[in-house]
Amino acid sequence: ETGVTQSPTHLIKTRGQQVTLRCSSQSGHNTVSWYQQALGQGPQFIFQYYREEENGRGNFPPRFSGLQFPNYSSELNVNALELDDSALYLCASSRGGYGATQETQYFGPGTRLLVL
Amino acid sequence: AQSVTQLGSHVSVSEGALVLLRCNYSSSVPPYLFWYVQYPNQGLQLLLKYTSAATLVKGINGFEAEFKKSETSFHLTKPSAHMSDAAEYFCAVSLNAGNMLTFGGGTRLMVKP
């Protein structure tokens, strides 16, 4: 049990729709990262938020966007869903931000998104 | 850019046997290295991490890994496998100070009774 929760656990959408996934960070953690894990693959870094600002981004298009709130909860929004967006989406929280490489990231259980 | 290669997408061992999961990284600067475990329908749990202190890193559940710069490797070992070790294992690297991880493709460990 990491103290990081995600909702919903499962979601089915159709191509072209928009989706919002939610993450509640561990208490006191001001950094949240989002990862996409396609079936049978390792997670891929989408982006990171530190104190409500985007702090880094992986190789994902702008239709992937995020928000982080003062209470350290966060959202991942995906617009214009494509079939290849079907994956497990993981959020991870940690303390610090820039300069916090050694801080452990605590992962939530993920949201499994299926796009039809 | 950094990358991680995990040799062997599936590894099968007998209960009580040595576990060896291989990880090689590519990096232009000294990396931070991690091993995570993922049980079915769960998120990732940190097993251990290398942060440029001791090259032999001990983690949870009896796992350890050794950082070998000359071989650009960070293999995960456990002397005696237990049935509960059956899971997916991911090696990851972080170069920048922001703790943004690059993962390998994963190795599924199966433990036979």
CSV table of C-alpha atoms in Angstrom, one decimal:
chain,number,residue,atom,x,y,z
A,1,GLU,CA,0.0,0.0,0.0
A,2,THR,CA,1.7,3.2,-1.2
A,3,GLY,CA,-0.9,5.8,-0.2
A,4,VAL,CA,-1.3,6.7,-3.9
A,5,THR,CA,-4.8,6.2,-5.3
A,6,GLN,CA,-6.1,6.4,-8.8
A,7,SER,CA,-9.6,6.6,-10.3
A,8,PRO,CA,-11.3,5.1,-12.0
A,9,THR,CA,-9.7,1.6,-12.0
A,10,HIS,CA,-11.1,0.8,-15.5
A,11,LEU,CA,-12.5,2.9,-18.3
A,12,ILE,CA,-13.8,2.2,-21.8
A,13,LYS,CA,-14.0,5.0,-24.3
A,14,THR,CA,-14.4,5.3,-28.1
A,15,ARG,CA,-12.0,6.8,-30.5
A,16,GLY,CA,-12.2,10.6,-30.7
A,17,GLN,CA,-13.5,11.0,-27.1
A,18,GLN,CA,-11.8,12.8,-24.3
A,19,VAL,CA,-10.9,11.2,-20.9
A,20,THR,CA,-9.8,12.5,-17.5
A,21,LEU,CA,-7.9,10.2,-15.1
A,22,ARG,CA,-7.3,11.2,-11.5
A,23,CYS,CA,-4.6,10.6,-9.0
A,24,SER,CA,-4.4,11.4,-5.3
A,25,SER,CA,-0.8,11.6,-4.1
A,26,GLN,CA,0.7,10.5,-0.9
A,27,SER,CA,0.5,13.1,1.8
A,28,GLY,CA,3.3,15.6,1.7
A,29,HIS,CA,4.3,14.8,-1.9
A,30,ASN,CA,4.5,17.8,-4.1
A,31,THR,CA,5.6,16.0,-7.3
A,32,VAL,CA,3.5,13.8,-9.5
A,33,SER,CA,4.6,11.9,-12.6
A,34,TRP,CA,2.4,10.1,-15.1
A,35,TYR,CA,3.4,7.0,-17.1
A,36,GLN,CA,1.7,5.0,-19.9
A,37,GLN,CA,2.2,1.3,-19.9
A,38,ALA,CA,1.0,-0.5,-23.0
A,39,LEU,CA,0.3,-4.2,-22.7
A,40,GLY,CA,3.5,-6.2,-22.4
A,41,GLN,CA,5.7,-3.2,-22.3
A,42,GLY,CA,7.5,-1.1,-19.7
A,43,PRO,CA,6.0,2.2,-18.5
A,44,GLN,CA,6.8,5.3,-20.6
A,45,PHE,CA,7.1,8.7,-19.0
A,46,ILE,CA,4.4,11.2,-20.1
A,47,PHE,CA,5.0,14.2,-17.9
A,48,GLN,CA,5.8,15.5,-14.4
A,49,TYR,CA,4.2,18.2,-12.3
A,50,TYR,CA,6.0,20.0,-9.5
A,51,ARG,CA,4.1,22.6,-7.4
A,52,GLU,CA,1.3,22.8,-10.0
A,53,GLU,CA,3.7,23.5,-13.0
A,54,GLU,CA,4.8,21.0,-15.7
A,55,ASN,CA,8.4,20.1,-14.8
A,56,GLY,CA,9.3,17.8,-17.7
A,57,ARG,CA,7.6,15.9,-20.6
A,58,GLY,CA,8.3,12.8,-22.5
A,59,ASN,CA,7.6,12.1,-26.1
A,60,PHE,CA,3.9,12.5,-26.0
A,61,PRO,CA,1.7,14.8,-28.2
A,62,PRO,CA,0.0,17.9,-26.7
A,63,ARG,CA,-3.4,16.1,-26.6
A,64,PHE,CA,-2.0,14.6,-23.4
A,65,SER,CA,-2.2,17.3,-20.8
A,66,GLY,CA,-2.3,17.5,-17.0
A,67,LEU,CA,-3.2,19.5,-13.9
A,68,GLN,CA,-1.9,19.4,-10.4
A,69,PHE,CA,-3.9,21.0,-7.6
A,70,PRO,CA,-2.8,22.6,-4.3
A,71,ASN,CA,-3.9,19.5,-2.4
A,72,TYR,CA,-1.5,17.5,-4.5
A,73,SER,CA,-4.2,15.6,-6.4
A,74,SER,CA,-3.7,15.6,-10.1
A,75,GLU,CA,-5.4,14.8,-13.4
A,76,LEU,CA,-4.3,13.4,-16.8
A,77,ASN,CA,-6.4,14.5,-19.7
A,78,VAL,CA,-6.3,12.9,-23.1
A,79,ASN,CA,-8.1,14.5,-26.0
A,80,ALA,CA,-9.1,12.9,-29.3
A,81,LEU,CA,-8.5,9.4,-28.1
A,82,GLU,CA,-6.8,6.9,-30.5
A,83,LEU,CA,-6.8,3.2,-30.4
A,84,ASP,CA,-3.1,3.1,-29.4
A,85,ASP,CA,-4.0,5.1,-26.2
A,86,SER,CA,-5.3,1.9,-24.8
A,87,ALA,CA,-3.0,1.2,-21.8
A,88,LEU,CA,-2.5,1.2,-18.1
A,89,TYR,CA,-1.9,4.7,-16.9
A,90,LEU,CA,0.2,5.0,-13.7
A,91,CYS,CA,0.8,8.0,-11.5
A,92,ALA,CA,3.6,8.3,-9.1
A,93,SER,CA,4.2,10.8,-6.3
A,94,SER,CA,7.4,11.9,-4.6
A,95,ARG,CA,8.8,14.7,-2.6
A,96,GLY,CA,10.8,17.5,-4.2
A,97,GLY,CA,11.1,18.3,-7.8
A,98,TYR,CA,14.2,19.5,-9.6
A,99,GLY,CA,17.1,17.9,-7.8
A,100,ALA,CA,15.0,15.1,-6.3
A,101,THR,CA,16.4,12.2,-8.3
A,102,GLN,CA,17.1,10.2,-5.2
A,103,GLU,CA,13.5,10.6,-3.9
A,104,THR,CA,11.5,7.4,-4.2
A,105,GLN,CA,8.5,7.5,-6.4
A,106,TYR,CA,5.4,5.8,-5.0
A,107,PHE,CA,3.2,4.4,-7.7
A,108,GLY,CA,-0.6,4.0,-7.7
A,109,PRO,CA,-2.4,0.9,-8.9
A,110,GLY,CA,-3.2,2.5,-12.3
A,111,THR,CA,-6.2,3.1,-14.5
A,112,ARG,CA,-6.7,0.7,-17.3
A,113,LEU,CA,-8.1,2.5,-20.4
A,114,LEU,CA,-9.5,0.7,-23.3
A,115,VAL,CA,-10.3,2.7,-26.5
A,116,LEU,CA,-12.6,1.1,-29.0
B,1,ALA,CA,19.4,10.1,-24.3
B,2,GLN,CA,19.3,7.1,-22.0
B,3,SER,CA,18.0,3.7,-22.6
B,4,VAL,CA,17.5,0.4,-20.7
B,5,THR,CA,17.6,-3.1,-22.1
B,6,GLN,CA,16.4,-6.1,-20.1
B,7,LEU,CA,17.6,-9.4,-21.6
B,8,GLY,CA,15.0,-12.1,-21.5
B,9,SER,CA,11.4,-11.1,-21.4
B,10,HIS,CA,10.6,-14.4,-19.5
B,11,VAL,CA,12.7,-16.1,-16.9
B,12,SER,CA,11.7,-19.4,-15.3
B,13,VAL,CA,13.4,-20.8,-12.1
B,14,SER,CA,12.7,-23.5,-9.7
B,15,GLU,CA,11.8,-22.6,-6.1
B,16,GLY,CA,15.0,-22.3,-4.1
B,17,ALA,CA,17.1,-21.6,-7.2
B,18,LEU,CA,19.1,-18.4,-7.9
B,19,VAL,CA,17.3,-15.6,-9.5
B,20,LEU,CA,19.3,-13.5,-12.0
B,21,LEU,CA,17.5,-10.8,-14.0
B,22,ARG,CA,19.6,-8.8,-16.4
B,23,CYS,CA,19.6,-5.1,-17.1
B,24,ASN,CA,22.0,-3.1,-19.2
B,25,TYR,CA,21.8,0.7,-19.6
B,26,SER,CA,23.0,3.3,-22.0
B,27,SER,CA,23.9,6.6,-20.6
B,28,SER,CA,26.3,9.5,-21.4
B,29,VAL,CA,26.4,10.5,-17.7
B,30,PRO,CA,26.5,8.6,-14.4
B,31,PRO,CA,22.9,7.3,-14.0
B,32,TYR,CA,20.6,6.6,-11.2
B,33,LEU,CA,19.3,3.0,-11.5
B,34,PHE,CA,16.2,1.3,-10.1
B,35,TRP,CA,14.5,-2.0,-10.0
B,36,TYR,CA,10.7,-2.2,-9.6
B,37,VAL,CA,8.4,-5.1,-9.3
B,38,GLN,CA,4.8,-5.3,-10.5
B,39,TYR,CA,2.4,-7.9,-9.3
B,40,PRO,CA,-0.7,-8.6,-11.4
B,41,ASN,CA,-3.2,-5.8,-11.5
B,42,GLN,CA,-1.1,-3.6,-9.3
B,43,GLY,CA,1.2,-0.6,-9.6
B,44,LEU,CA,5.0,-0.7,-9.3
B,45,GLN,CA,6.9,-1.2,-6.1
B,46,LEU,CA,10.5,-0.1,-5.6
B,47,LEU,CA,12.8,-3.0,-4.9
B,48,LEU,CA,16.1,-1.1,-4.7
B,49,LYS,CA,17.9,1.9,-6.2
B,50,TYR,CA,21.5,2.9,-7.0
B,51,THR,CA,22.4,6.5,-6.4
B,52,SER,CA,26.2,6.5,-6.7
B,53,ALA,CA,27.0,5.4,-3.1
B,54,ALA,CA,27.8,1.6,-2.7
B,55,THR,CA,27.9,-0.3,-6.0
B,56,LEU,CA,26.2,-3.3,-4.3
B,57,VAL,CA,22.7,-2.4,-3.4
B,58,LYS,CA,20.5,-4.4,-1.1
B,59,GLY,CA,16.7,-4.1,-1.5
B,60,ILE,CA,13.6,-5.6,-0.1
B,61,ASN,CA,12.6,-9.2,-0.1
B,62,GLY,CA,16.2,-10.4,-0.3
B,63,PHE,CA,17.0,-8.9,-3.6
B,64,GLU,CA,20.2,-7.1,-4.4
B,65,ALA,CA,21.8,-5.6,-7.5
B,66,GLU,CA,25.4,-4.7,-8.4
B,67,PHE,CA,26.3,-1.6,-10.5
B,68,LYS,CA,29.1,-2.4,-12.9
B,69,LYS,CA,30.1,0.7,-14.8
B,70,SER,CA,32.6,-1.1,-17.1
B,71,GLU,CA,29.8,-3.4,-18.2
B,72,THR,CA,27.0,-0.8,-18.0
B,73,SER,CA,25.0,-3.3,-16.1
B,74,PHE,CA,22.7,-3.4,-13.1
B,75,HIS,CA,21.6,-7.1,-12.8
B,76,LEU,CA,19.2,-8.1,-10.1
B,77,THR,CA,19.8,-11.2,-8.1
B,78,LYS,CA,18.2,-13.2,-5.2
B,79,PRO,CA,20.0,-16.3,-3.8
B,80,SER,CA,16.8,-18.4,-3.4
B,81,ALA,CA,13.6,-17.9,-5.3
B,82,HIS,CA,10.3,-18.1,-3.5
B,83,MET,CA,6.9,-18.7,-5.1
B,84,SER,CA,5.8,-15.2,-4.1
B,85,ASP,CA,8.6,-13.7,-6.3
B,86,ALA,CA,6.6,-14.5,-9.4
B,87,ALA,CA,5.9,-11.1,-11.0
B,88,GLU,CA,7.1,-8.7,-13.6
B,89,TYR,CA,10.3,-6.9,-12.9
B,90,PHE,CA,11.4,-3.6,-14.5
B,91,CYS,CA,14.8,-1.9,-14.6
B,92,ALA,CA,14.7,1.9,-14.9
B,93,VAL,CA,17.2,4.7,-15.2
B,94,SER,CA,17.0,8.4,-14.4
B,95,LEU,CA,19.6,10.9,-15.5
B,96,ASN,CA,18.1,14.2,-14.9
B,97,ALA,CA,17.6,15.6,-11.4
B,98,GLY,CA,13.8,15.4,-11.8
B,99,ASN,CA,13.4,11.7,-11.2
B,100,MET,CA,11.8,11.0,-14.6
B,101,LEU,CA,12.3,7.4,-15.2
B,102,THR,CA,13.1,5.5,-18.4
B,103,PHE,CA,12.0,1.9,-18.1
B,104,GLY,CA,13.1,-1.3,-19.8
B,105,GLY,CA,10.7,-3.7,-21.4
B,106,GLY,CA,10.3,-5.9,-18.3
B,107,THR,CA,11.1,-9.5,-17.4
B,108,ARG,CA,8.4,-11.8,-16.2
B,109,LEU,CA,9.7,-14.1,-13.6
B,110,MET,CA,8.1,-17.5,-13.2
B,111,VAL,CA,8.9,-19.7,-10.2
B,112,LYS,CA,8.2,-23.4,-10.5
B,113,PRO,CA,7.5,-25.5,-7.4
